[in-house]
Short mmCIF file of C-alpha atoms (C1' of nucleotides) in Angstrom, two decimals:
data_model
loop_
_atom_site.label_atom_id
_atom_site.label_comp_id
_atom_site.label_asym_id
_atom_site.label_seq_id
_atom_site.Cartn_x
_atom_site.Cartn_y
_atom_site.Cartn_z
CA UNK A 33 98.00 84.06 90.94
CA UNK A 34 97.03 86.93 88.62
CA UNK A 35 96.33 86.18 85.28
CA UNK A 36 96.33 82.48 86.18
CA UNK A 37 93.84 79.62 87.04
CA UNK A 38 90.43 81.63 85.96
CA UNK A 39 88.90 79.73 89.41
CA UNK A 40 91.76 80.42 91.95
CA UNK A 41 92.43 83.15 94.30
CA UNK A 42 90.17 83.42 97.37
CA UNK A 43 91.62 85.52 100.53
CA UNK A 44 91.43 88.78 99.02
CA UNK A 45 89.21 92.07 98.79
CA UNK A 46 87.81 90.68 95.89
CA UNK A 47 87.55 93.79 93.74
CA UNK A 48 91.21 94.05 93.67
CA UNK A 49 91.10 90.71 92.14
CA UNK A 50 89.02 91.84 88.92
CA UNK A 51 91.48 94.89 88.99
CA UNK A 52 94.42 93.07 88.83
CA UNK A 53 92.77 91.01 85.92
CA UNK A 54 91.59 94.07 83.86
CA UNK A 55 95.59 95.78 84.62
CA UNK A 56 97.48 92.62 83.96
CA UNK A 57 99.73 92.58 82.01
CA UNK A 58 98.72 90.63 78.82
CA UNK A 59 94.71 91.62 80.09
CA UNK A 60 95.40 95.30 79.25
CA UNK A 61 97.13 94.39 75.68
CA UNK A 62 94.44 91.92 75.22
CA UNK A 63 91.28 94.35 75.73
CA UNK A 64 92.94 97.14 73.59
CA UNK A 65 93.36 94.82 71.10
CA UNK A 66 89.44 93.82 71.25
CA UNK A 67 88.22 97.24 70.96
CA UNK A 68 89.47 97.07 67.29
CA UNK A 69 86.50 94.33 67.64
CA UNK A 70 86.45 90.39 67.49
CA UNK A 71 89.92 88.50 67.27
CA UNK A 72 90.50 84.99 66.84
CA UNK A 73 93.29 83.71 69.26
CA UNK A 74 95.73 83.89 66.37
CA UNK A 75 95.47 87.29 64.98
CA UNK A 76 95.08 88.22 68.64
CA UNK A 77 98.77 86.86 69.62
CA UNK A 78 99.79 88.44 66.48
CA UNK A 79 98.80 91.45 66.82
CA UNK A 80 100.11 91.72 70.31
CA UNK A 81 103.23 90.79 69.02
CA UNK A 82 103.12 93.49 67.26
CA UNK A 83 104.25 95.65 70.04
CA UNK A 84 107.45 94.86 72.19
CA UNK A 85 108.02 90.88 72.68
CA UNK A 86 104.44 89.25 72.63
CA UNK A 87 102.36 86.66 74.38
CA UNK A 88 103.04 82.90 74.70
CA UNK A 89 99.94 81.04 73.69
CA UNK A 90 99.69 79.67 77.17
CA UNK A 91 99.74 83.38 79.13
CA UNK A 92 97.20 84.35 76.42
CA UNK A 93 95.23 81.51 76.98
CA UNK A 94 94.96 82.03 80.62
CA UNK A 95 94.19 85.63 79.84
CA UNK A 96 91.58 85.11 78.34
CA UNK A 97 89.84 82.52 80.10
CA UNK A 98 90.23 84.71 83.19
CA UNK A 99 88.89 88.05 81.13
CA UNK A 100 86.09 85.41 80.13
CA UNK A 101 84.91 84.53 83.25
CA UNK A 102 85.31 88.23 84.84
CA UNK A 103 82.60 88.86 82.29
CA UNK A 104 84.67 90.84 80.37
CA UNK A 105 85.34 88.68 77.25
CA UNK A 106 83.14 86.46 75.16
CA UNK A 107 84.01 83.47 73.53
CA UNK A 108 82.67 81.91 70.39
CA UNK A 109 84.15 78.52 69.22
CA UNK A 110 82.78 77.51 66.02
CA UNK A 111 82.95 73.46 65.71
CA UNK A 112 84.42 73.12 62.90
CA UNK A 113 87.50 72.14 61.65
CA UNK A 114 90.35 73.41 61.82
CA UNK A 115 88.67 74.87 65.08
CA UNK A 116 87.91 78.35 65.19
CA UNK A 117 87.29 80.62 68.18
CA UNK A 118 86.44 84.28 68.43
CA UNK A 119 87.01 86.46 71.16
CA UNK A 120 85.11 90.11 71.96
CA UNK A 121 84.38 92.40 74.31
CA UNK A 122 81.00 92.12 76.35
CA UNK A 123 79.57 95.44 77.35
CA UNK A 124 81.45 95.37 80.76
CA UNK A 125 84.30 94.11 78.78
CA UNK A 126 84.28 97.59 76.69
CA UNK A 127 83.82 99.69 79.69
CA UNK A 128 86.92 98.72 81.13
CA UNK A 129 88.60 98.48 78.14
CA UNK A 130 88.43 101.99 76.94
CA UNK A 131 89.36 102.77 80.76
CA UNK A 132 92.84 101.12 79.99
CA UNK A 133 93.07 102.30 76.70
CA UNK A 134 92.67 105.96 77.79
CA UNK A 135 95.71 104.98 80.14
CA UNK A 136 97.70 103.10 77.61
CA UNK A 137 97.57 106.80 75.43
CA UNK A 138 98.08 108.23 78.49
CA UNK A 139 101.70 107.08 79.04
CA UNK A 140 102.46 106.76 75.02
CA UNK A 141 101.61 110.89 75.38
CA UNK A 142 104.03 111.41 78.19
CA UNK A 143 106.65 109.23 77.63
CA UNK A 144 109.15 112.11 77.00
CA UNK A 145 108.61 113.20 80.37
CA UNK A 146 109.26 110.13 82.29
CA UNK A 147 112.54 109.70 79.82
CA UNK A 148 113.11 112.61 81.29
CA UNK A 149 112.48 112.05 84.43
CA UNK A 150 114.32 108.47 84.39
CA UNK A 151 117.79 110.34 83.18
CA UNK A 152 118.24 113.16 86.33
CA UNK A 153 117.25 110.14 88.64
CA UNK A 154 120.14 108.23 87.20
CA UNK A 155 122.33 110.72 86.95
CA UNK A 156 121.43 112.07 90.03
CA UNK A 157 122.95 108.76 91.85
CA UNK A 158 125.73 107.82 89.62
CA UNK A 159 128.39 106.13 91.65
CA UNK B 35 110.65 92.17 85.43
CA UNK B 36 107.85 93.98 86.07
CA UNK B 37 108.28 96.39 89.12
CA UNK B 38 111.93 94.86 90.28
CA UNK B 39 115.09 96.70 89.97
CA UNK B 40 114.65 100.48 88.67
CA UNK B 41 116.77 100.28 85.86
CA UNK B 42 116.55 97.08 83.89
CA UNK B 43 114.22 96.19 81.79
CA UNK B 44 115.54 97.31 77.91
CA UNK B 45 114.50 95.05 75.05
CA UNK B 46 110.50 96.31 74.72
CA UNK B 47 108.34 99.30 73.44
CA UNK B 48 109.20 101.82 76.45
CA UNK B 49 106.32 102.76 77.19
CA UNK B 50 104.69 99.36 77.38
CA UNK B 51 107.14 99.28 80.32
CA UNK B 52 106.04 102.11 82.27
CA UNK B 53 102.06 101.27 81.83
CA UNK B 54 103.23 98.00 83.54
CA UNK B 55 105.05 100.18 86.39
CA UNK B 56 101.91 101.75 86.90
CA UNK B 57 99.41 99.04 86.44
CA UNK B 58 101.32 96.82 88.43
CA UNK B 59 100.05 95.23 91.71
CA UNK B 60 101.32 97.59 93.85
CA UNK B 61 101.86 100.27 92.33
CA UNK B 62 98.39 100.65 90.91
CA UNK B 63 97.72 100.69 95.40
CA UNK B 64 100.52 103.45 95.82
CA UNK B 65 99.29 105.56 93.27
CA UNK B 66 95.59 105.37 94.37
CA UNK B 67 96.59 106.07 98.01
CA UNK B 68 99.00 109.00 97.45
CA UNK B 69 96.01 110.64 95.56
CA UNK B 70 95.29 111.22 99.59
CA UNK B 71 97.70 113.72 99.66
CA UNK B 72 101.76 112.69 100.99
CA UNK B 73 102.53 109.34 102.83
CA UNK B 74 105.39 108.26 105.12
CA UNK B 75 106.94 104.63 104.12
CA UNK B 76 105.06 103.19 107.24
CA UNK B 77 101.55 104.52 106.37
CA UNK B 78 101.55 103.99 102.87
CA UNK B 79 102.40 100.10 104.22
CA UNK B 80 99.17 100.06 106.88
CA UNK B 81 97.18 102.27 104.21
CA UNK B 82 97.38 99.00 101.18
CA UNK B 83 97.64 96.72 104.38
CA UNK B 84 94.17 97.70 105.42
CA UNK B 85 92.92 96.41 101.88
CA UNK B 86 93.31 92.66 101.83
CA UNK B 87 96.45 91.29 101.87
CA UNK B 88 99.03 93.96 102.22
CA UNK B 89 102.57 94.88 101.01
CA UNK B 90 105.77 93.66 102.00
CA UNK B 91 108.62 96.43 102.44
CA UNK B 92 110.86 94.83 99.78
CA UNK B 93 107.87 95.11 97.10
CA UNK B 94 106.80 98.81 98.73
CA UNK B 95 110.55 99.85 98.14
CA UNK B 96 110.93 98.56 94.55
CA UNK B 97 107.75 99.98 93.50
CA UNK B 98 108.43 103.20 95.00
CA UNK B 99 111.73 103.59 93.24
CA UNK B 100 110.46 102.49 90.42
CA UNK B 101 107.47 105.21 90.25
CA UNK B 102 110.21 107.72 91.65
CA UNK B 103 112.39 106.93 88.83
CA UNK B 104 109.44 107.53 86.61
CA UNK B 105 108.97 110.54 87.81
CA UNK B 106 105.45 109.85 88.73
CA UNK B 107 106.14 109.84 92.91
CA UNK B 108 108.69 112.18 94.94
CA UNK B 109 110.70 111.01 97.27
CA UNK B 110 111.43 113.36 100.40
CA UNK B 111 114.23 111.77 102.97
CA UNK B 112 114.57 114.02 105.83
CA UNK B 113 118.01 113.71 107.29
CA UNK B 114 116.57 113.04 111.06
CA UNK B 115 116.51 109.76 113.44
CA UNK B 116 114.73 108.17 113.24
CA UNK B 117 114.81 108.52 109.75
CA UNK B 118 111.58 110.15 107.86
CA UNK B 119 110.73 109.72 103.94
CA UNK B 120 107.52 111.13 102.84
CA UNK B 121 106.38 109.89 99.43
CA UNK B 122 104.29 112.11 97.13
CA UNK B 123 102.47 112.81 93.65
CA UNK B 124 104.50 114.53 91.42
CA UNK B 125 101.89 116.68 88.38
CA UNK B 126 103.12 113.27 86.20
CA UNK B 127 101.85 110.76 88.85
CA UNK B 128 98.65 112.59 89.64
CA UNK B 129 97.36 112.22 86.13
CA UNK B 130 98.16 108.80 86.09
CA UNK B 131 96.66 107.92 89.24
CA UNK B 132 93.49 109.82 88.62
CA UNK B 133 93.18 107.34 85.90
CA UNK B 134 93.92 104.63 87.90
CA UNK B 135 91.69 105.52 90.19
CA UNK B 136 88.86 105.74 88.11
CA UNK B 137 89.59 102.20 86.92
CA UNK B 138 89.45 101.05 90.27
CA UNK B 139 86.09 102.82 91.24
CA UNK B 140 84.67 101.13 87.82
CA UNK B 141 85.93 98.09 88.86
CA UNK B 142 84.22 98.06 92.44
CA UNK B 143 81.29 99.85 90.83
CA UNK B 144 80.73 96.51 88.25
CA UNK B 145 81.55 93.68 90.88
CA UNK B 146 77.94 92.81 90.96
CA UNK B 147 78.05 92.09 87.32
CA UNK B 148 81.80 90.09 87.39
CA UNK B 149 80.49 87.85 90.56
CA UNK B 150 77.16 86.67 88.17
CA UNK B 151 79.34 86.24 85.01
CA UNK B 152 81.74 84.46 87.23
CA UNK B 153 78.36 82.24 88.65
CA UNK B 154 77.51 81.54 85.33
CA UNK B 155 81.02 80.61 83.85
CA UNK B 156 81.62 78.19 86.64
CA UNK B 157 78.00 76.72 86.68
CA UNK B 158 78.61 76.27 82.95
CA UNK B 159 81.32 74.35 82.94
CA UNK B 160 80.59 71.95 86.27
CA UNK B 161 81.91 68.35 85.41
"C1'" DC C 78 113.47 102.60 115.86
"C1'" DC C 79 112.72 103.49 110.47
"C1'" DG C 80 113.78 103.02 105.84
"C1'" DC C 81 116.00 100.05 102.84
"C1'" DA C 82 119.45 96.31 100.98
"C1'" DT C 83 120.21 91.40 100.66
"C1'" DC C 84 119.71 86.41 100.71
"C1'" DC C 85 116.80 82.59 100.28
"C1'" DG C 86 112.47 79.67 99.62
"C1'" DT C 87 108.37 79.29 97.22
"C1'" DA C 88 104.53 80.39 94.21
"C1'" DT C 89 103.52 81.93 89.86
"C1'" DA C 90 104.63 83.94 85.37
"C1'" DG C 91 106.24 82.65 81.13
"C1'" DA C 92 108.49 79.82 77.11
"C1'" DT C 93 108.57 75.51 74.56
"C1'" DA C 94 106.90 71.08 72.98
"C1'" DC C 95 103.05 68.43 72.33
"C1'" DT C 96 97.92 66.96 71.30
"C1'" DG C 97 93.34 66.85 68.90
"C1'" DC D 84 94.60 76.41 64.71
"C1'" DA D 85 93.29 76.40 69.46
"C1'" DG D 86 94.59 74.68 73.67
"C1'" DT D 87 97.38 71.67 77.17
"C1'" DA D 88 101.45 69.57 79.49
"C1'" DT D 89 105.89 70.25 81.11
"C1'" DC D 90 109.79 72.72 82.35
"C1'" DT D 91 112.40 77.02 83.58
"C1'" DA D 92 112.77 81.84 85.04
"C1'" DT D 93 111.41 85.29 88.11
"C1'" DA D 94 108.34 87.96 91.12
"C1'" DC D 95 107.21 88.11 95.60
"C1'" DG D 96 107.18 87.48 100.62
"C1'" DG D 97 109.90 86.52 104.96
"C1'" DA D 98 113.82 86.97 107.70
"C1'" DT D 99 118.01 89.35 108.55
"C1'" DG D 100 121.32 93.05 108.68
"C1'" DC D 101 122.66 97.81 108.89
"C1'" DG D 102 123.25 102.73 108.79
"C1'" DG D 103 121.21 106.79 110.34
#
DNA sequence: CCGCATCCGTATAGATACTG
DNA sequence: CAGTATCTATACGGATGCGG
């Protein structure tokens, strides 16, 4: 289930559960993002975007809703119209967030070495 | 694609990629474990197995190669029957899974605070 | 026997079209 | 603009096969 239904997913050690929230794909994009602070859910899928092929609006949606109830997001949805919603990180929210940012800069930094690393293993079995 | 085939995969920011490699499901589980020092196949399988639901070869394979191609885990196939691979940290994976570890430990440090937000979230929202 | 490749069925990720 | 419904693609697990 993942990143999916915010409710689902019993029969598991349940921290793994939060974990595999917080590393998710789109979870870890999304929490970087919010450390820049609050995001609507537009400028959020934009901005996402931004880097390699970006969300659909229903992943992101789910992403968020699980991040939300994890505790790790807050939502603000201003009634008015056209409706506007604002999304930012709680204080457990941050936490993990720079945690996954650190990693995110992390693999940016040593990139070249798994390039590396990813050329002698294919060249290693080349038929 | 996620942790599949070794090689595919093109058409994204690279390194997006390999921050999915290692933040995926299982490989986030390998990494942690091999901190332990080296693993057979087998054990690494019982080791994750012991933690809620556990790994299926096909998905321990593909994320193994897929770290090994990374250059993150080293793979040692002794040439004996029955056949014996040990799996390791290479300096590369070690960094990474010290920081993946430390996610996790956060993550089973705050569960007390996701279970109440997750209380409240679902209280809130009760039809 | 163990490590791994392969085929298939199913659950879930993910894209697109639609609604308020 | 924010979110939902619907449909398709694929990740994943299970069984099987096979070489060492």
């Amino acid at each position: 289930m993942a990143v999916s239904d915010p409710r689902a997913g019993e029969a598991m050690c349940p921290y793994r559960l939060v974990l595999e929230h917080v590393t998710s794909r789109w979870g870890v994009l999304v929490l970087i993002q919010l450390l820049d602070g609050p995001h609507r859910f537009s400028e959020l899928r934009r901005a996402i975007g931004r880097v390699g092929r970006g969300v659909s609006e229903k992943m992101l949606t789910q992403t968020l809703q699980t991040l939300e109830r994890d505790g790790l997001v807050h939502r603000d949805a201003k009634p008015v119209i056209p409706p506007r919603v604002d999304y930012s990180l709680t204080v457990l929210g941050r936490e993990a967030a720079q945690q996954v940012r650190a990693l995110a800069e992390w693999t940016r930094d040593r990139m070249g070495d798994v390039e590396k690393a990813r050329l002698a293993y294919d060249e290693a079995r080349q038929a």
